[in-house]
Amino acid sequence: MNQPVKMVVVLMVIALVAGALLAFTYQATYPKIQQQAKEALEKSVLKVIPGAEKMEEVQKDGMTFYIGMDNQGNKKGIAFKAVGSGFSGPIEIMVGYNPKEGKLTGIEILSMSETPGLGAKIKEPSFTDQFRGKSVKDEFVPKKDIKVITGATISPTAVAKAIKSTLEEVTKIYPVGGDF
Amino acid sequence: MQLVKDFVNGLWNENPIFRMVIGICSALAVTTAAKNGIAMGLALTFVLTCSSILVSLLRNIIPSKVRIPCYIIVVASFTTIVDLVMKAYFPALYQVMGIFIPLIVVNCIVLARAEAFASKVNVLRATADALGMGLGYAWAITVISMVRELLGNGTLFDIPVFGQNFTQWVIMLLPPGAFIVMGILVGLMNLITRKSSNNDGCHNC
């Protein structure tokens, strides 16, 4: 076989084999990856809505909500995602909310890329716990009604801001005191 | 004997991080916690070993003019496999490692070993070399990440080491800390082997 033809053939064969192998791996891992993502989502929803045992996803006015229910099917609260822009990238937050009382039931940080040891502490319960019981009418201003983290102001501010602004949208869809 | 020599070479004499100082981008970036160091080290070892074996097997088939694209396809395929498998079975770790797993493709150690070593020797020697280089990288970044975690966070493998009153050395967790720790460790390494920096260095890349 002469050189140019060999070059083309070898490269093509390697690429084909590699492509096939990747397609196979993708197929094999796809269900598991989907399942992991679903489990992670469900876990965070159940965590931010106390008393919830299962959840249901609903679309309402262009927003996605997760309704948390106990085993009898009684609605316990709703959860939604809020995204803030942190120090080094987006911060994704799952927010639990009870529209009847107009109060937050808990939050969890889903993903973030804040500085480890500083901004990354927004993930810790010592920071997230303070949002439980916060009212829609609260200001969500760091150092005023939100405790901040020493050495990091941007990350907690981003979280508070994201929750506040998304909550304002949510109260338009699920008015305070109303049903959900 | 030759195999042992090839294996040990990467662990110490030509340690990719401390001796050759190649592939340090990921070594500086993910080393904020000891478990990240180990995970990254093992991921790289896997990709490096698989691709070295394949490159060595194909060394007489691949025409020299298209060898680089061939190597890259091989490396990229194995990296993507690691990426997908990690996403499916170790989601927590995957979230921490983020972009640095796909970036193994462009980690210069992998291509350097394929080009400088695996493509010239038989499979056994290529495997020994890849394992040595991979584990050399792994232990090096694990040490870096242990120092950074210990000083920056007061923990080791997530276990608190110091008491409540420990003040974090935050700089250790930030990028400058990575450079400082690595610089000191490279210096220590040179001191131990008593080689002046003129005598060693990058022979193969």
Short mmCIF file of C-alpha atoms in Angstrom, two decimals:
data_model
loop_
_atom_site.label_atom_id
_atom_site.label_comp_id
_atom_site.label_asym_id
_atom_site.label_seq_id
_atom_site.Cartn_x
_atom_site.Cartn_y
_atom_site.Cartn_z
CA MET A 1 0.00 0.00 0.00
CA ASN A 2 1.47 3.37 -0.85
CA GLN A 3 2.03 5.95 1.81
CA PRO A 4 -0.81 8.48 1.29
CA VAL A 5 -3.43 5.76 1.00
CA LYS A 6 -2.13 4.00 4.10
CA MET A 7 -2.24 7.27 6.03
CA VAL A 8 -5.88 7.84 5.16
CA VAL A 9 -6.90 4.26 5.82
CA VAL A 10 -5.14 3.95 9.19
CA LEU A 11 -6.48 7.23 10.49
CA MET A 12 -9.95 6.39 9.28
CA VAL A 13 -9.97 2.95 10.85
CA ILE A 14 -8.73 4.31 14.19
CA ALA A 15 -11.35 7.04 14.13
CA LEU A 16 -14.08 4.54 13.26
CA VAL A 17 -13.14 2.13 16.02
CA ALA A 18 -12.87 4.98 18.53
CA GLY A 19 -16.25 6.33 17.44
CA ALA A 20 -17.89 2.94 17.81
CA LEU A 21 -16.34 2.40 21.22
CA LEU A 22 -17.54 5.80 22.44
CA ALA A 23 -21.04 5.26 21.08
CA PHE A 24 -21.15 1.99 22.96
CA THR A 25 -19.90 3.52 26.23
CA TYR A 26 -22.35 6.38 25.92
CA GLN A 27 -25.23 3.96 25.40
CA ALA A 28 -24.12 1.86 28.33
CA THR A 29 -23.76 4.72 30.78
CA TYR A 30 -26.67 6.89 29.60
CA PRO A 31 -29.43 5.32 31.73
CA LYS A 32 -27.22 5.40 34.80
CA ILE A 33 -26.28 9.06 34.26
CA GLN A 34 -29.94 10.03 33.81
CA GLN A 35 -30.86 8.09 36.92
CA GLN A 36 -28.10 9.76 38.95
CA ALA A 37 -29.27 13.20 37.84
CA LYS A 38 -32.88 12.36 38.72
CA GLU A 39 -31.93 10.94 42.11
CA ALA A 40 -29.82 13.99 42.93
CA LEU A 41 -32.70 16.30 42.00
CA GLU A 42 -35.23 14.34 44.01
CA LYS A 43 -32.95 14.16 47.01
CA SER A 44 -32.49 17.93 47.05
CA VAL A 45 -36.23 18.59 46.65
CA LEU A 46 -37.12 16.28 49.53
CA LYS A 47 -34.44 17.90 51.63
CA VAL A 48 -35.74 21.45 51.26
CA ILE A 49 -39.39 20.53 51.84
CA PRO A 50 -39.78 19.08 55.35
CA GLY A 51 -42.17 16.16 55.53
CA ALA A 52 -42.06 15.46 51.81
CA GLU A 53 -41.61 11.83 50.79
CA LYS A 54 -42.12 12.08 47.05
CA MET A 55 -42.24 14.79 44.42
CA GLU A 56 -43.96 15.73 41.24
CA GLU A 57 -42.67 18.03 38.55
CA VAL A 58 -45.03 20.69 37.20
CA GLN A 59 -44.63 23.47 34.67
CA LYS A 60 -46.45 26.68 35.45
CA ASP A 61 -46.16 29.98 33.60
CA GLY A 62 -42.80 29.03 32.15
CA MET A 63 -41.25 27.98 35.43
CA THR A 64 -40.54 24.51 36.68
CA PHE A 65 -41.79 23.59 40.14
CA TYR A 66 -41.39 20.47 42.17
CA ILE A 67 -44.34 19.75 44.42
CA GLY A 68 -43.36 17.85 47.56
CA MET A 69 -45.93 15.47 49.02
CA ASP A 70 -46.05 13.04 51.90
CA ASN A 71 -47.04 9.40 51.44
CA GLN A 72 -50.76 10.18 51.67
CA GLY A 73 -50.44 12.67 48.84
CA ASN A 74 -50.82 15.76 51.02
CA LYS A 75 -48.92 18.66 49.52
CA LYS A 76 -46.17 19.84 51.82
CA GLY A 77 -44.65 22.63 49.82
CA ILE A 78 -43.07 23.56 46.54
CA ALA A 79 -39.47 23.75 45.44
CA PHE A 80 -37.85 25.66 42.60
CA LYS A 81 -34.41 26.43 41.28
CA ALA A 82 -32.73 29.81 41.60
CA VAL A 83 -29.50 30.72 39.85
CA GLY A 84 -27.15 33.43 41.07
CA SER A 85 -23.85 34.60 39.67
CA GLY A 86 -21.17 33.91 42.22
CA PHE A 87 -17.51 34.78 42.49
CA SER A 88 -16.31 32.30 39.92
CA GLY A 89 -19.38 31.02 38.15
CA PRO A 90 -23.09 30.36 38.46
CA ILE A 91 -24.52 29.11 41.75
CA GLU A 92 -27.52 26.83 41.41
CA ILE A 93 -29.83 26.71 44.41
CA MET A 94 -32.83 24.54 45.21
CA VAL A 95 -35.32 26.55 47.26
CA GLY A 96 -38.12 25.04 49.29
CA TYR A 97 -41.13 27.29 49.81
CA ASN A 98 -44.50 27.11 51.47
CA PRO A 99 -46.84 29.52 49.65
CA LYS A 100 -49.55 29.23 52.27
CA GLU A 101 -47.31 30.66 54.96
CA GLY A 102 -45.19 32.70 52.57
CA LYS A 103 -42.08 31.23 54.13
CA LEU A 104 -39.01 29.39 52.93
CA THR A 105 -38.71 25.84 54.18
CA GLY A 106 -35.06 25.32 53.34
CA ILE A 107 -32.43 25.70 50.65
CA GLU A 108 -29.71 23.58 49.20
CA ILE A 109 -26.81 24.54 46.94
CA LEU A 110 -26.95 22.26 43.90
CA SER A 111 -23.82 23.38 42.10
CA MET A 112 -21.25 26.12 42.44
CA SER A 113 -17.60 26.77 41.74
CA GLU A 114 -16.79 29.15 44.58
CA THR A 115 -13.36 29.28 46.24
CA PRO A 116 -12.84 26.19 48.39
CA GLY A 117 -12.60 27.08 52.06
CA LEU A 118 -14.11 30.53 51.52
CA GLY A 119 -17.11 31.06 49.26
CA ALA A 120 -17.65 27.32 49.08
CA LYS A 121 -18.88 27.47 52.67
CA ILE A 122 -22.27 28.56 51.32
CA LYS A 123 -22.84 24.82 50.96
CA GLU A 124 -22.55 24.24 54.67
CA PRO A 125 -25.61 24.00 56.96
CA SER A 126 -24.28 26.86 59.10
CA PHE A 127 -25.01 29.10 56.13
CA THR A 128 -27.99 27.41 54.47
CA ASP A 129 -29.96 26.81 57.69
CA GLN A 130 -30.56 30.51 58.23
CA PHE A 131 -32.88 30.63 55.20
CA ARG A 132 -35.34 28.22 56.77
CA GLY A 133 -38.34 30.18 58.01
CA LYS A 134 -37.43 33.33 56.15
CA SER A 135 -40.47 35.24 54.99
CA VAL A 136 -41.20 36.52 51.50
CA LYS A 137 -41.32 39.99 53.02
CA ASP A 138 -37.78 39.76 54.38
CA GLU A 139 -35.10 41.86 52.75
CA PHE A 140 -32.44 39.22 52.07
CA VAL A 141 -29.65 41.75 52.51
CA PRO A 142 -26.28 40.38 53.65
CA LYS A 143 -25.06 41.66 57.02
CA LYS A 144 -28.60 42.92 57.68
CA ASP A 145 -30.77 39.85 57.82
CA ILE A 146 -28.37 37.39 56.19
CA LYS A 147 -25.29 36.16 58.03
CA VAL A 148 -22.23 36.31 55.82
CA ILE A 149 -19.05 34.25 55.72
CA THR A 150 -15.75 35.69 56.88
CA GLY A 151 -13.56 36.41 53.89
CA ALA A 152 -16.32 35.92 51.37
CA THR A 153 -19.03 38.45 50.69
CA ILE A 154 -19.77 37.88 47.03
CA SER A 155 -20.97 34.28 47.30
CA PRO A 156 -23.52 34.78 50.13
CA THR A 157 -24.74 37.96 48.46
CA ALA A 158 -25.24 36.09 45.19
CA VAL A 159 -27.23 33.38 46.95
CA ALA A 160 -29.43 35.87 48.81
CA LYS A 161 -30.03 37.96 45.69
CA ALA A 162 -30.87 34.95 43.54
CA ILE A 163 -33.36 33.65 46.07
CA LYS A 164 -34.99 37.02 46.57
CA SER A 165 -35.45 37.78 42.88
CA THR A 166 -36.67 34.29 41.98
CA LEU A 167 -39.01 34.34 44.95
CA GLU A 168 -40.57 37.54 43.64
CA GLU A 169 -41.36 35.77 40.36
CA VAL A 170 -42.72 32.76 42.23
CA THR A 171 -45.09 34.83 44.39
CA LYS A 172 -46.69 36.10 41.18
CA ILE A 173 -47.48 32.51 40.20
CA TYR A 174 -48.23 31.19 43.69
CA PRO A 175 -49.56 34.17 45.70
CA VAL A 176 -48.89 34.19 49.41
CA GLY A 177 -51.68 32.50 51.36
CA GLY A 178 -53.01 30.82 48.24
CA ASP A 179 -53.19 27.16 47.39
CA PHE A 180 -50.54 25.26 45.52
CA MET B 1 14.97 -5.66 35.10
CA GLN B 2 14.41 -3.25 32.28
CA LEU B 3 10.70 -3.22 33.17
CA VAL B 4 11.39 -2.33 36.80
CA LYS B 5 13.68 0.44 35.64
CA ASP B 6 11.01 1.79 33.28
CA PHE B 7 8.45 1.68 36.07
CA VAL B 8 10.59 3.35 38.73
CA ASN B 9 11.74 6.01 36.30
CA GLY B 10 8.39 7.78 36.37
CA LEU B 11 8.00 7.44 40.12
CA TRP B 12 11.18 9.30 40.94
CA ASN B 13 13.93 10.11 38.43
CA GLU B 14 11.63 11.53 35.81
CA ASN B 15 8.61 12.23 37.97
CA PRO B 16 6.31 14.22 35.66
CA ILE B 17 5.40 16.80 38.29
CA PHE B 18 8.49 17.20 40.44
CA ARG B 19 11.20 16.45 37.87
CA MET B 20 9.97 17.16 34.39
CA VAL B 21 7.35 19.67 35.55
CA ILE B 22 4.90 18.79 32.80
CA GLY B 23 1.15 18.43 33.01
CA ILE B 24 1.00 20.70 36.02
CA CYS B 25 -2.16 22.56 34.99
CA SER B 26 -4.45 19.96 36.49
CA ALA B 27 -1.94 19.31 39.28
CA LEU B 28 -2.27 22.91 40.42
CA ALA B 29 -6.00 23.21 39.89
CA VAL B 30 -7.62 20.17 41.48
CA THR B 31 -5.29 19.74 44.44
CA THR B 32 -7.40 21.53 47.05
CA ALA B 33 -8.40 18.30 48.81
CA ALA B 34 -6.50 15.04 49.18
CA LYS B 35 -9.26 12.90 47.72
CA ASN B 36 -9.30 15.01 44.56
CA GLY B 37 -5.58 14.41 44.16
CA ILE B 38 -6.00 10.65 44.35
CA ALA B 39 -8.99 10.60 42.01
CA MET B 40 -7.29 12.78 39.42
CA GLY B 41 -4.10 10.71 39.69
CA LEU B 42 -5.95 7.45 39.13
CA ALA B 43 -7.97 8.88 36.24
CA LEU B 44 -4.79 10.03 34.54
CA THR B 45 -3.04 6.73 35.23
CA PHE B 46 -5.90 4.86 33.60
CA VAL B 47 -5.92 7.03 30.48
CA LEU B 48 -2.13 7.03 30.23
CA THR B 49 -1.81 3.27 30.61
CA CYS B 50 -4.58 2.42 28.15
CA SER B 51 -3.36 4.83 25.53
CA SER B 52 0.29 3.81 25.94
CA ILE B 53 -0.61 0.15 25.44
CA LEU B 54 -2.63 0.94 22.34
CA VAL B 55 -0.02 3.28 20.89
CA SER B 56 2.66 0.67 21.48
CA LEU B 57 0.57 -2.05 19.81
CA LEU B 58 -0.11 0.15 16.82
CA ARG B 59 3.40 1.58 16.58
CA ASN B 60 4.26 -0.33 13.39
CA ILE B 61 0.93 0.34 11.73
CA ILE B 62 0.54 4.07 12.26
CA PRO B 63 2.36 6.05 9.55
CA SER B 64 4.59 8.68 11.14
CA LYS B 65 2.92 11.55 9.29
CA VAL B 66 -0.45 10.98 10.91
CA ARG B 67 0.81 9.74 14.27
CA ILE B 68 -0.20 12.81 16.29
CA PRO B 69 -3.88 12.76 15.20
CA CYS B 70 -3.93 9.01 15.81
CA TYR B 71 -2.54 9.41 19.33
CA ILE B 72 -4.97 12.19 20.09
CA ILE B 73 -7.95 10.11 18.97
CA VAL B 74 -6.77 7.25 21.18
CA VAL B 75 -6.21 9.51 24.19
CA ALA B 76 -9.49 11.39 23.69
CA SER B 77 -11.47 8.15 23.48
CA PHE B 78 -10.13 6.82 26.75
CA THR B 79 -10.61 10.18 28.43
CA THR B 80 -14.24 10.33 27.32
CA ILE B 81 -14.78 6.81 28.65
CA VAL B 82 -13.40 7.85 32.06
CA ASP B 83 -15.54 10.98 31.93
CA LEU B 84 -18.76 9.06 31.22
CA VAL B 85 -18.07 6.27 33.70
CA MET B 86 -17.25 8.76 36.44
CA LYS B 87 -20.42 10.73 35.71
CA ALA B 88 -22.47 7.54 35.92
CA TYR B 89 -20.95 5.94 39.00
CA PHE B 90 -19.15 8.67 40.99
CA PRO B 91 -21.33 11.77 40.50
CA ALA B 92 -20.06 13.49 43.66
CA LEU B 93 -16.46 13.19 42.57
CA TYR B 94 -17.39 14.15 39.04
CA GLN B 95 -18.85 17.42 40.29
CA VAL B 96 -15.61 18.31 42.05
CA MET B 97 -13.26 17.38 39.22
CA GLY B 98 -15.45 19.17 36.70
CA ILE B 99 -13.60 20.30 33.61
CA PHE B 100 -10.29 18.66 34.54
CA ILE B 101 -11.31 15.15 33.54
CA PRO B 102 -12.01 16.07 29.90
CA LEU B 103 -8.82 18.11 29.97
CA ILE B 104 -6.74 14.94 30.43
CA VAL B 105 -6.87 14.87 26.62
CA VAL B 106 -4.54 17.82 26.45
CA ASN B 107 -2.47 16.84 29.47
CA CYS B 108 1.01 16.95 28.08
CA ILE B 109 2.19 13.86 29.99
CA VAL B 110 -0.09 11.57 28.01
CA LEU B 111 0.95 12.77 24.58
CA ALA B 112 4.58 13.09 25.64
CA ARG B 113 4.77 9.46 26.78
CA ALA B 114 2.99 8.25 23.65
CA GLU B 115 5.32 10.19 21.39
CA ALA B 116 8.59 9.79 23.28
CA PHE B 117 8.29 6.31 24.70
CA ALA B 118 5.29 4.12 23.90
CA SER B 119 5.64 4.51 20.14
CA LYS B 120 9.22 3.19 20.25
CA VAL B 121 9.10 0.19 22.59
CA ASN B 122 7.17 -3.05 23.05
CA VAL B 123 3.91 -3.29 24.95
CA LEU B 124 5.38 -4.49 28.23
CA ARG B 125 7.87 -1.65 28.49
CA ALA B 126 5.22 0.86 27.44
CA THR B 127 2.88 -0.42 30.15
CA ALA B 128 5.56 -0.31 32.82
CA ASP B 129 6.49 3.22 31.83
CA ALA B 130 2.87 4.41 31.72
CA LEU B 131 2.09 2.91 35.13
CA GLY B 132 5.23 4.48 36.59
CA MET B 133 4.51 7.88 35.08
CA GLY B 134 0.84 7.74 36.04
CA LEU B 135 1.50 6.71 39.62
CA GLY B 136 4.38 9.19 39.78
CA TYR B 137 1.91 11.90 38.83
CA ALA B 138 -0.63 10.49 41.27
CA TRP B 139 1.63 10.47 44.32
CA ALA B 140 3.02 13.87 43.48
CA ILE B 141 -0.36 15.57 43.26
CA THR B 142 -1.66 13.65 46.26
CA VAL B 143 1.20 15.04 48.34
CA ILE B 144 0.53 18.55 47.04
CA SER B 145 -3.17 18.22 47.79
CA MET B 146 -2.56 16.80 51.28
CA VAL B 147 -0.38 19.78 52.19
CA ARG B 148 -2.93 22.20 50.78
CA GLU B 149 -5.88 20.56 52.48
CA LEU B 150 -4.09 20.32 55.79
CA LEU B 151 -2.95 23.94 55.91
CA GLY B 152 -5.85 25.48 54.04
CA ASN B 153 -8.73 23.64 55.60
CA GLY B 154 -7.27 21.98 58.70
CA THR B 155 -8.43 18.57 57.50
CA LEU B 156 -6.90 15.51 55.89
CA PHE B 157 -9.18 13.33 53.74
CA ASP B 158 -12.07 15.38 55.23
CA ILE B 159 -11.07 14.42 58.79
CA PRO B 160 -10.35 17.41 61.04
CA VAL B 161 -6.75 17.30 62.21
CA PHE B 162 -6.34 20.48 64.20
CA GLY B 163 -8.55 21.73 66.99
CA GLN B 164 -11.34 24.24 66.81
CA ASN B 165 -9.02 27.20 67.09
CA PHE B 166 -7.16 26.46 63.88
CA THR B 167 -7.05 29.43 61.55
CA GLN B 168 -7.24 28.40 57.92
CA TRP B 169 -4.38 29.39 55.66
CA VAL B 170 -6.77 30.45 52.99
CA ILE B 171 -3.99 31.21 50.51
CA MET B 172 -3.21 27.49 50.39
CA LEU B 173 -6.58 26.82 48.79
CA LEU B 174 -6.20 29.62 46.27
CA PRO B 175 -4.09 29.28 43.11
CA PRO B 176 -0.99 30.97 44.62
CA GLY B 177 -0.94 28.31 47.34
CA ALA B 178 -0.64 25.63 44.68
CA PHE B 179 2.44 27.27 43.21
CA ILE B 180 4.02 27.83 46.61
CA VAL B 181 3.51 24.24 47.74
CA MET B 182 4.71 22.83 44.45
CA GLY B 183 7.77 25.05 44.40
CA ILE B 184 8.77 24.00 47.90
CA LEU B 185 8.22 20.33 47.11
CA VAL B 186 10.28 20.53 43.90
CA GLY B 187 13.01 22.17 45.95
CA LEU B 188 12.85 19.43 48.59
CA MET B 189 12.97 16.80 45.90
CA ASN B 190 16.12 18.38 44.46
CA LEU B 191 17.64 18.59 47.90
CA ILE B 192 17.00 14.90 48.54
CA THR B 193 18.54 13.74 45.32
CA ARG B 194 21.29 16.37 45.59
CA LYS B 195 21.14 17.15 41.96
CA SER B 196 21.57 20.69 40.80
CA SER B 197 18.75 21.82 38.58
CA ASN B 198 21.16 22.01 35.62
CA ASN B 199 21.72 18.29 35.52
CA ASP B 200 18.18 17.07 35.30
CA GLY B 201 15.19 18.37 33.47
CA CYS B 202 13.27 17.49 30.45
CA HIS B 203 15.06 14.85 28.43
CA ASN B 204 12.16 13.49 26.54
CA CYS B 205 9.59 16.11 25.85
#
